[in-house]
Short mmCIF file of C-alpha atoms in Angstrom, two decimals:
data_model
loop_
_atom_site.label_atom_id
_atom_site.label_comp_id
_atom_site.label_asym_id
_atom_site.label_seq_id
_atom_site.Cartn_x
_atom_site.Cartn_y
_atom_site.Cartn_z
CA MET A 1 76.69 32.25 43.44
CA LYS A 2 76.44 34.42 46.56
CA ILE A 3 74.20 36.93 44.86
CA LYS A 4 72.05 34.18 43.40
CA PHE A 5 71.83 32.51 46.93
CA LEU A 6 70.73 35.73 48.55
CA GLN A 7 68.24 36.41 45.83
CA PHE A 8 66.35 33.19 46.42
CA PHE A 9 67.02 32.80 50.10
CA ASP A 10 63.66 32.63 52.00
CA PHE A 11 63.96 35.49 54.34
CA ILE A 12 60.30 35.22 55.44
CA LEU A 13 60.77 31.61 56.72
CA PHE A 14 64.11 32.53 58.23
CA PHE A 15 62.93 35.58 60.26
CA CYS A 16 59.78 33.67 61.43
CA VAL A 17 61.88 30.87 62.60
CA VAL A 18 64.41 33.19 64.38
CA ALA A 19 61.62 35.10 66.05
CA LEU A 20 60.13 31.91 67.41
CA VAL A 21 63.39 30.55 68.62
CA THR A 22 64.27 33.81 70.35
CA LEU A 23 60.82 33.78 72.15
CA GLY A 24 61.56 30.30 73.19
CA ILE A 25 65.03 31.01 74.64
CA LEU A 26 63.63 33.99 76.61
CA PHE A 27 60.83 31.77 78.23
CA ILE A 28 63.12 28.90 78.80
CA TYR A 29 65.18 31.29 80.68
CA SER A 30 62.10 32.46 82.57
CA SER A 31 61.12 28.89 83.35
CA GLY A 32 64.37 28.59 85.29
CA ILE A 33 63.74 31.49 87.62
CA ASP A 34 62.42 30.60 91.09
CA SER A 35 60.07 32.45 93.35
CA GLU A 36 63.06 34.43 94.75
CA GLY A 37 64.24 35.67 91.37
CA ILE A 38 67.24 33.22 91.20
CA ASN A 39 68.02 31.28 88.13
CA LYS A 40 68.19 27.60 88.94
CA SER A 41 68.59 26.22 85.43
CA SER A 42 71.13 26.38 82.61
CA GLU A 43 68.60 25.03 79.91
CA TYR A 44 68.59 28.45 78.23
CA ILE A 45 72.23 28.28 77.56
CA LYS A 46 71.96 24.79 76.04
CA GLN A 47 69.00 26.12 73.91
CA ILE A 48 71.14 28.99 72.65
CA ILE A 49 73.92 26.52 71.67
CA TRP A 50 71.39 24.23 70.02
CA ALA A 51 69.74 27.12 68.19
CA SER A 52 73.00 28.44 66.87
CA ILE A 53 73.98 25.02 65.57
CA GLY A 54 70.44 24.51 64.22
CA ILE A 55 70.64 27.65 62.26
CA LEU A 56 73.79 26.52 60.55
CA ILE A 57 72.16 23.15 59.82
CA MET A 58 69.18 24.95 58.40
CA ILE A 59 71.31 27.10 56.06
CA PHE A 60 73.48 24.17 55.06
CA ILE A 61 70.58 22.08 53.95
CA SER A 62 68.91 24.92 52.16
CA LEU A 63 72.15 25.06 50.00
CA LEU A 64 71.96 21.46 49.16
CA ASP A 65 69.68 20.10 46.27
CA TYR A 66 66.87 18.29 47.97
CA ARG A 67 66.46 16.01 44.91
CA ARG A 68 69.79 14.31 45.84
CA PHE A 69 68.23 13.04 48.96
CA GLU A 70 65.91 10.89 46.78
CA ARG A 71 68.53 8.21 45.99
CA HIS A 72 69.52 7.79 49.67
CA ALA A 73 65.96 7.99 51.11
CA PHE A 74 65.65 4.14 51.49
CA SER A 75 69.03 3.63 53.13
CA VAL A 76 68.70 6.41 55.65
CA PHE A 77 65.12 5.21 56.51
CA VAL A 78 66.46 1.66 57.15
CA PHE A 79 69.25 2.98 59.26
CA ALA A 80 66.79 5.21 61.25
CA CYS A 81 64.48 2.21 61.94
CA GLY A 82 67.50 0.33 63.06
CA VAL A 83 68.50 3.02 65.55
CA LEU A 84 64.85 2.91 66.80
CA VAL A 85 65.24 -0.82 67.48
CA PHE A 86 68.49 -0.22 69.27
CA THR A 87 66.80 2.55 71.42
CA LYS A 88 64.08 0.19 72.33
CA PHE A 89 66.59 -2.20 74.09
CA PHE A 90 69.53 0.09 74.95
CA GLY A 91 68.11 3.57 75.27
CA ARG A 92 67.70 5.76 78.29
CA TYR A 93 64.40 5.98 80.24
CA VAL A 94 62.87 9.55 80.23
CA ASN A 95 59.41 10.21 81.41
CA GLY A 96 58.37 6.53 81.38
CA ALA A 97 59.70 5.82 77.83
CA ARG A 98 62.95 4.31 76.58
CA SER A 99 63.25 6.83 73.71
CA TRP A 100 66.73 8.39 74.29
CA LEU A 101 70.35 7.73 73.35
CA GLY A 102 73.24 9.58 74.98
CA ILE A 103 76.28 9.55 77.15
CA GLY A 104 76.05 11.46 80.54
CA PRO A 105 74.01 14.52 80.39
CA PHE A 106 74.03 14.67 76.49
CA GLY A 107 71.31 12.81 74.62
CA ILE A 108 69.30 12.67 71.42
CA GLN A 109 65.77 11.47 70.72
CA PRO A 110 66.00 9.19 67.52
CA SER A 111 62.26 9.25 66.97
CA GLU A 112 62.44 13.03 66.28
CA PHE A 113 65.08 12.79 63.54
CA CYS A 114 63.32 9.87 62.15
CA LYS A 115 60.41 11.99 61.03
CA ILE A 116 62.65 13.62 58.44
CA PHE A 117 63.80 10.24 57.03
CA PHE A 118 60.27 9.01 57.07
CA ILE A 119 59.12 12.01 55.07
CA LEU A 120 61.91 11.52 52.57
CA PHE A 121 61.35 7.83 51.97
CA LEU A 122 57.51 8.12 51.86
CA ALA A 123 57.86 10.92 49.42
CA ARG A 124 60.15 8.83 47.20
CA TYR A 125 57.71 5.88 47.29
CA LEU A 126 54.69 7.99 46.53
CA GLU A 127 56.42 9.71 43.63
CA ASN A 128 57.63 6.51 42.15
CA SER A 129 54.27 4.84 42.46
CA ARG A 130 52.15 7.83 41.14
CA ASN A 131 51.31 6.08 37.89
CA SER A 132 50.38 2.83 39.58
CA ARG A 133 47.08 1.35 38.32
CA ASP A 134 46.41 -0.39 41.62
CA GLN A 135 45.85 2.38 44.06
CA ARG A 136 44.78 -0.07 46.84
CA GLN A 137 48.28 -1.76 46.67
CA ARG A 138 49.84 1.51 46.61
CA PHE A 139 48.07 2.67 49.74
CA ILE A 140 48.66 -0.60 51.63
CA LEU A 141 52.59 -0.30 50.90
CA ALA A 142 52.62 3.28 51.92
CA LEU A 143 50.74 2.33 55.07
CA ALA A 144 53.34 -0.39 55.73
CA ILE A 145 56.18 2.33 55.57
CA LEU A 146 54.13 4.24 58.24
CA MET A 147 53.64 1.29 60.55
CA ILE A 148 57.30 0.41 60.83
CA PRO A 149 58.61 3.53 62.64
CA MET A 150 55.28 4.24 64.30
CA GLY A 151 55.10 0.76 65.81
CA LEU A 152 58.81 0.93 67.03
CA ILE A 153 58.11 4.22 68.74
CA LEU A 154 54.84 2.89 70.28
CA LEU A 155 56.89 0.01 71.72
CA GLN A 156 59.25 2.42 73.60
CA PRO A 157 56.33 3.42 74.60
CA ASP A 158 56.24 7.13 73.31
CA LEU A 159 52.71 7.80 72.32
CA GLY A 160 52.99 11.57 71.65
CA THR A 161 55.86 11.25 69.13
CA ALA A 162 54.25 8.18 67.33
CA LEU A 163 51.03 10.27 66.85
CA VAL A 164 52.94 12.87 64.86
CA TYR A 165 53.68 10.32 62.03
CA PHE A 166 49.92 9.86 61.51
CA PRO A 167 48.99 13.32 60.29
CA ILE A 168 52.31 13.43 58.20
CA PHE A 169 51.12 10.31 56.36
CA LEU A 170 47.61 11.56 55.91
CA VAL A 171 48.60 14.79 54.32
CA MET A 172 51.22 13.28 52.06
CA ALA A 173 48.79 10.54 50.86
CA TYR A 174 46.18 12.98 50.13
CA VAL A 175 48.57 15.28 48.08
CA ALA A 176 50.11 12.21 46.45
CA GLY A 177 46.60 11.39 44.92
CA ILE A 178 45.77 8.32 46.87
CA PRO A 179 41.96 8.03 46.75
CA LEU A 180 40.20 9.83 49.56
CA ARG A 181 38.25 6.79 50.64
CA PHE A 182 41.49 5.10 51.62
CA VAL A 183 42.75 8.13 53.43
CA MET A 184 39.57 8.53 55.31
CA LEU A 185 39.61 4.71 56.04
CA LEU A 186 42.86 5.29 57.91
CA PHE A 187 41.65 8.45 59.55
CA MET A 188 38.41 7.00 60.85
CA GLY A 189 39.99 3.72 61.76
CA GLY A 190 42.61 5.61 63.71
CA MET A 191 40.01 7.74 65.48
CA LEU A 192 37.87 4.68 66.31
CA THR A 193 40.86 2.89 67.71
CA ILE A 194 41.73 5.79 70.03
CA VAL A 195 38.18 5.89 71.17
CA PHE A 196 37.90 2.27 71.85
CA THR A 197 41.28 2.23 73.67
CA VAL A 198 40.32 5.08 76.02
CA LEU A 199 36.75 4.21 76.73
CA PRO A 200 37.32 1.59 79.49
CA ILE A 201 39.67 4.13 81.33
CA TRP A 202 37.17 6.96 80.84
CA GLU A 203 34.43 4.66 82.43
CA SER A 204 36.54 4.07 85.54
CA GLU A 205 38.48 7.34 85.92
CA ILE A 206 36.17 10.01 84.48
CA ALA A 207 32.59 8.80 84.48
CA GLY A 208 33.05 7.05 87.77
CA HIS A 209 30.29 4.54 87.15
CA SER A 210 29.62 1.54 85.03
CA VAL A 211 28.31 2.00 81.59
CA ARG A 212 26.66 -1.10 80.08
CA ALA A 213 27.75 -0.40 76.43
CA ILE A 214 31.37 -0.38 77.43
CA LYS A 215 31.26 -3.88 78.74
CA ILE A 216 31.77 -4.99 75.17
CA LEU A 217 35.21 -3.45 75.43
CA THR A 218 36.17 -4.66 78.93
CA ASN A 219 34.93 -8.17 78.53
CA ILE A 220 37.23 -10.12 76.27
CA GLN A 221 34.47 -12.66 75.23
CA LEU A 222 31.97 -9.90 74.23
CA ARG A 223 34.81 -8.17 72.24
CA GLY A 224 35.59 -11.32 70.36
CA ILE A 225 32.06 -11.92 69.43
CA LEU A 226 31.67 -8.36 68.28
CA ILE A 227 34.78 -8.67 66.17
CA ILE A 228 33.75 -11.76 64.55
CA SER A 229 30.32 -10.30 63.89
CA MET A 230 31.75 -7.15 62.25
CA THR A 231 34.19 -9.11 60.27
CA SER A 232 31.60 -11.45 59.03
CA ILE A 233 29.37 -8.62 57.92
CA SER A 234 32.34 -7.02 56.07
CA ILE A 235 33.12 -10.23 54.28
CA ILE A 236 29.47 -10.64 53.26
CA GLY A 237 29.82 -7.06 51.89
CA MET A 238 32.87 -7.93 49.83
CA ILE A 239 31.28 -11.18 48.52
CA GLY A 240 28.26 -9.21 47.41
CA LYS A 241 30.46 -6.66 45.70
CA ILE A 242 32.00 -9.54 43.71
CA PHE A 243 28.65 -10.76 42.52
CA TYR A 244 27.10 -7.40 42.14
CA PRO A 245 29.95 -5.03 41.10
CA ASN A 246 27.61 -2.15 40.22
CA ASN A 247 25.84 -2.10 43.63
CA LYS A 248 27.79 0.36 45.73
CA TYR A 249 26.01 -0.65 48.87
CA PHE A 250 27.98 -3.70 49.32
CA TYR A 251 31.15 -1.79 49.04
CA TRP A 252 30.23 0.58 51.75
CA ILE A 253 28.94 -2.21 54.05
CA ALA A 254 32.33 -3.87 53.68
CA TYR A 255 34.12 -0.63 54.15
CA THR A 256 32.21 0.62 57.32
CA PHE A 257 32.09 -2.71 59.21
CA GLY A 258 35.81 -3.49 58.24
CA ILE A 259 36.86 -0.25 59.80
CA ILE A 260 34.91 -0.99 63.08
CA SER A 261 36.34 -4.58 63.20
CA ALA A 262 39.94 -3.40 62.66
CA ALA A 263 39.43 -0.71 65.26
CA LEU A 264 38.23 -3.28 67.82
CA ILE A 265 41.38 -5.39 67.23
CA PHE A 266 43.94 -2.70 67.30
CA SER A 267 42.37 -1.07 70.36
CA TYR A 268 42.84 -4.30 72.22
CA PHE A 269 46.57 -4.34 71.59
CA GLY A 270 46.72 -0.58 72.26
CA GLY A 271 45.40 -1.21 75.61
CA LYS A 272 48.06 -3.79 76.22
CA VAL A 273 50.93 -1.71 74.94
CA LEU A 274 50.00 1.67 76.50
CA LYS A 275 50.17 2.21 80.24
CA THR A 276 47.03 3.22 82.12
CA TYR A 277 48.51 6.67 83.01
CA GLN A 278 49.24 7.32 79.28
CA ILE A 279 45.77 6.60 78.26
CA LYS A 280 44.33 8.57 81.27
CA ARG A 281 46.38 11.61 80.06
CA LEU A 282 44.32 11.46 76.76
CA ILE A 283 41.06 11.87 78.35
CA VAL A 284 41.57 13.73 81.68
CA PHE A 285 41.09 17.11 79.82
CA LEU A 286 37.52 16.26 79.59
CA ASN A 287 37.29 16.59 83.33
CA PRO A 288 40.59 17.65 84.89
CA ASP A 289 38.89 17.81 88.38
CA SER A 290 38.62 14.01 88.32
CA ASP A 291 42.37 13.81 89.10
CA LYS A 292 43.20 17.29 90.53
CA LEU A 293 46.71 16.22 92.02
CA GLY A 294 47.57 13.78 89.23
CA ALA A 295 46.99 13.95 85.44
CA GLY A 296 44.50 17.02 85.77
CA TRP A 297 47.04 19.04 87.63
CA ASN A 298 48.96 20.00 84.43
CA ILE A 299 45.90 21.28 82.71
CA ILE A 300 44.38 23.22 85.73
CA GLN A 301 47.68 25.12 86.38
CA SER A 302 48.19 25.78 82.68
CA LYS A 303 44.75 27.32 82.31
CA ILE A 304 45.38 29.36 85.41
CA ALA A 305 48.63 30.60 83.98
CA ILE A 306 47.03 31.58 80.59
CA GLY A 307 43.95 33.12 82.09
CA SER A 308 46.08 35.31 84.53
CA GLY A 309 48.05 36.77 81.52
CA ASN A 310 45.00 38.87 80.46
CA LEU A 311 45.81 41.17 77.44
CA PHE A 312 49.52 42.05 77.86
CA GLY A 313 50.60 39.75 80.66
CA ARG A 314 52.25 40.19 83.89
CA GLY A 315 55.47 41.16 82.38
CA PHE A 316 58.60 39.27 81.52
CA LEU A 317 59.94 37.31 84.52
CA HIS A 318 56.97 38.23 86.55
CA GLY A 319 54.92 35.03 86.11
CA THR A 320 53.86 33.28 89.22
CA GLN A 321 52.77 29.73 87.98
CA SER A 322 56.19 29.06 86.63
CA HIS A 323 58.32 30.71 89.24
CA TYR A 324 56.53 28.91 92.13
CA ARG A 325 56.84 25.65 90.15
CA PHE A 326 53.20 25.02 89.69
CA LEU A 327 53.47 24.21 86.01
CA PRO A 328 55.20 20.87 85.26
CA GLU A 329 57.35 20.34 82.24
CA GLN A 330 57.23 24.14 81.89
CA SER A 331 60.34 24.58 79.64
CA THR A 332 59.02 21.84 77.17
CA ASP A 333 55.45 20.96 77.00
CA PHE A 334 53.97 23.96 78.63
CA ILE A 335 56.29 26.65 77.39
CA PHE A 336 53.22 28.42 75.78
CA SER A 337 51.61 28.75 79.17
CA ILE A 338 54.60 30.76 80.46
CA LEU A 339 54.65 32.92 77.49
CA SER A 340 50.84 33.62 77.78
CA GLU A 341 51.03 34.45 81.44
CA GLU A 342 53.99 36.91 81.00
CA PHE A 343 53.22 38.41 77.59
CA GLY A 344 49.41 37.79 77.77
CA PHE A 345 47.10 37.45 74.79
CA ALA A 346 49.29 39.75 72.69
CA GLY A 347 52.16 37.35 73.09
CA GLY A 348 50.09 34.27 72.29
CA LEU A 349 48.70 36.01 69.25
CA THR A 350 52.22 36.86 68.13
CA VAL A 351 53.10 33.19 68.18
CA PHE A 352 49.94 32.36 66.34
CA GLY A 353 50.73 34.83 63.71
CA LEU A 354 54.26 33.56 63.12
CA TYR A 355 53.11 30.01 62.82
CA PHE A 356 50.40 31.12 60.39
CA VAL A 357 52.94 32.85 58.25
CA ILE A 358 55.15 29.65 58.13
CA LEU A 359 52.32 27.38 57.33
CA MET A 360 51.10 29.76 54.63
CA ARG A 361 54.57 29.91 53.22
CA ILE A 362 54.76 26.08 53.07
CA ILE A 363 51.42 26.06 51.26
CA TYR A 364 52.85 28.63 48.74
CA ILE A 365 56.00 26.43 48.19
CA ILE A 366 53.70 23.44 47.53
CA ARG A 367 51.61 25.19 45.05
CA ASN A 368 54.51 26.63 43.18
CA THR A 369 56.79 23.62 42.96
CA ALA A 370 56.69 21.40 39.88
CA ASN A 371 58.82 18.62 41.34
CA THR A 372 56.51 15.89 42.81
CA PHE A 373 59.26 14.79 45.25
CA GLY A 374 59.60 18.39 46.57
CA VAL A 375 55.87 18.82 46.74
CA LEU A 376 55.54 15.65 48.95
CA ILE A 377 58.24 16.75 51.21
CA ALA A 378 56.83 19.99 51.76
CA SER A 379 53.34 18.38 52.44
CA GLY A 380 54.73 16.07 55.09
CA ILE A 381 56.41 19.00 56.87
CA LEU A 382 53.16 21.00 56.67
CA GLY A 383 51.36 18.13 58.36
CA MET A 384 54.04 17.81 60.98
CA PHE A 385 54.20 21.53 61.86
CA PHE A 386 50.40 21.86 61.98
CA PHE A 387 49.87 18.97 64.20
CA HIS A 388 52.56 19.99 66.71
CA PHE A 389 51.22 23.53 66.89
CA MET A 390 47.50 22.52 67.18
CA VAL A 391 48.00 19.70 69.66
CA ASN A 392 50.52 21.58 71.96
CA VAL A 393 48.51 24.78 72.08
CA GLY A 394 45.18 23.00 72.46
CA MET A 395 46.85 20.83 75.16
CA VAL A 396 47.87 23.80 77.38
CA MET A 397 44.47 25.55 76.86
CA GLY A 398 42.77 22.34 78.15
CA ILE A 399 40.82 21.69 74.93
CA MET A 400 42.97 18.68 73.59
CA PRO A 401 44.54 15.60 75.30
CA ILE A 402 48.02 15.84 77.03
CA THR A 403 50.37 14.02 74.60
CA GLY A 404 53.82 15.36 75.51
CA ILE A 405 54.26 16.93 72.03
CA PRO A 406 56.49 20.04 72.13
CA LEU A 407 55.86 23.39 70.57
CA LEU A 408 58.40 23.44 67.77
CA PHE A 409 61.05 26.16 67.86
CA LEU A 410 59.87 27.31 71.36
CA SER A 411 60.22 24.24 73.55
CA TYR A 412 63.38 23.32 75.23
CA GLY A 413 65.14 20.31 73.53
CA GLY A 414 67.80 19.99 70.94
CA SER A 415 66.34 16.98 69.07
CA SER A 416 63.11 18.62 68.27
CA LEU A 417 64.81 21.89 67.43
CA TRP A 418 67.23 20.51 65.02
CA THR A 419 64.60 18.38 63.40
CA ALA A 420 62.31 21.45 62.92
CA MET A 421 65.18 23.61 61.64
CA SER A 422 66.25 20.71 59.20
CA CYS A 423 62.87 20.70 57.88
CA ILE A 424 62.87 24.59 57.36
CA GLY A 425 66.23 23.96 55.45
CA LEU A 426 64.45 21.48 53.22
CA LEU A 427 61.63 23.87 52.55
CA MET A 428 64.14 26.55 51.64
CA SER A 429 65.89 24.09 49.29
CA ILE A 430 62.58 23.32 47.63
CA GLY A 431 61.52 26.89 47.44
CA SER A 432 64.71 28.19 45.93
CA ARG A 433 64.98 25.43 43.19
CA LYS A 434 61.40 26.13 41.91
CA PHE A 435 62.95 29.40 40.70
CA GLY A 436 65.92 27.58 39.03
CA PHE A 437 68.54 28.22 41.68
CA GLU A 438 71.05 25.28 41.53
#
């Protein structure tokens, strides 16, 4: 058993994860050093403890047969959603969101762990429904599974974590064989909803002047007229499709105007649920100077830190932006900024390389696994890892919105670290069993 386990243990994934976690601990330690060289934080000690426990969790899950999780997927998903409801009413406020549970200094973020249960349950549903003749119904039910945890997390409100569920769903739905037009409907609808939500804030905070076209979004009556118009055109398209089933133009008319109508409706509620400062964080990267001392401060200081690193960096513990406390949330959201300042372009490239190997390894597992449940789990993890990496690194470079999404394996935090390591354990379990390891 021991020999067989070692034979199929994924050392590539293991060493990449350990390397990233080690880098994370080093720069969490660096983030606690002040301008006088004195360590003012014990976060790195907590991270070492969490990482040690996380490695044990990862190895333990890799030894389990992932196929056994399928029968319990629904129960744990319902339980996780129940915990999210409890968190909404009795959770602890952290950074403007009631998204934490804990006693004293110890806490967990249920929305992080819920990602795993969401992936497992969605994978189970998509596998069981793969022979469904009604793909539209299949897509709608899968969408309902997405909306439950995503909606509960948005109510906290934690926009960054909620957004992660979106790419997970898109990748899993595509791999599961749901028609591309349905996947693109959700993708384009989601993008339009975000655009319609942020445009009013962009007009007032970034543009600094009135834009006539945006009055449609700020005036409730004009918005209502537009929604009715778009919905009516979509209905006409659907009626035309019924009477002329071979005419594709009616289908695409209903498809296009239906997306616009839905985006207008959801963006209205999005503007009510999300706070102004949260929406502003999504767009301030377009012009950080519009709020130099507010939402734009993070991006400006992060870009200074990354730019000052040059090729090989200032040297470990010799960064200025972090040690003089110019970087906010420097041990979590902006950990990559510290790494780039002290290890330079070479350090950033190392992180890129390690993530690239992990993502390629996941794709290899997906392509070489015969079990549909396993393929879908790996696909969801691929979407999650890719989104976390691209958004966090893009955020600190000033080319993507600030969403508060951590850089997995490097950022400080036990919940995100254990979630990521549990996912690696699942990948190892899937990868080993494609070779027949039981």
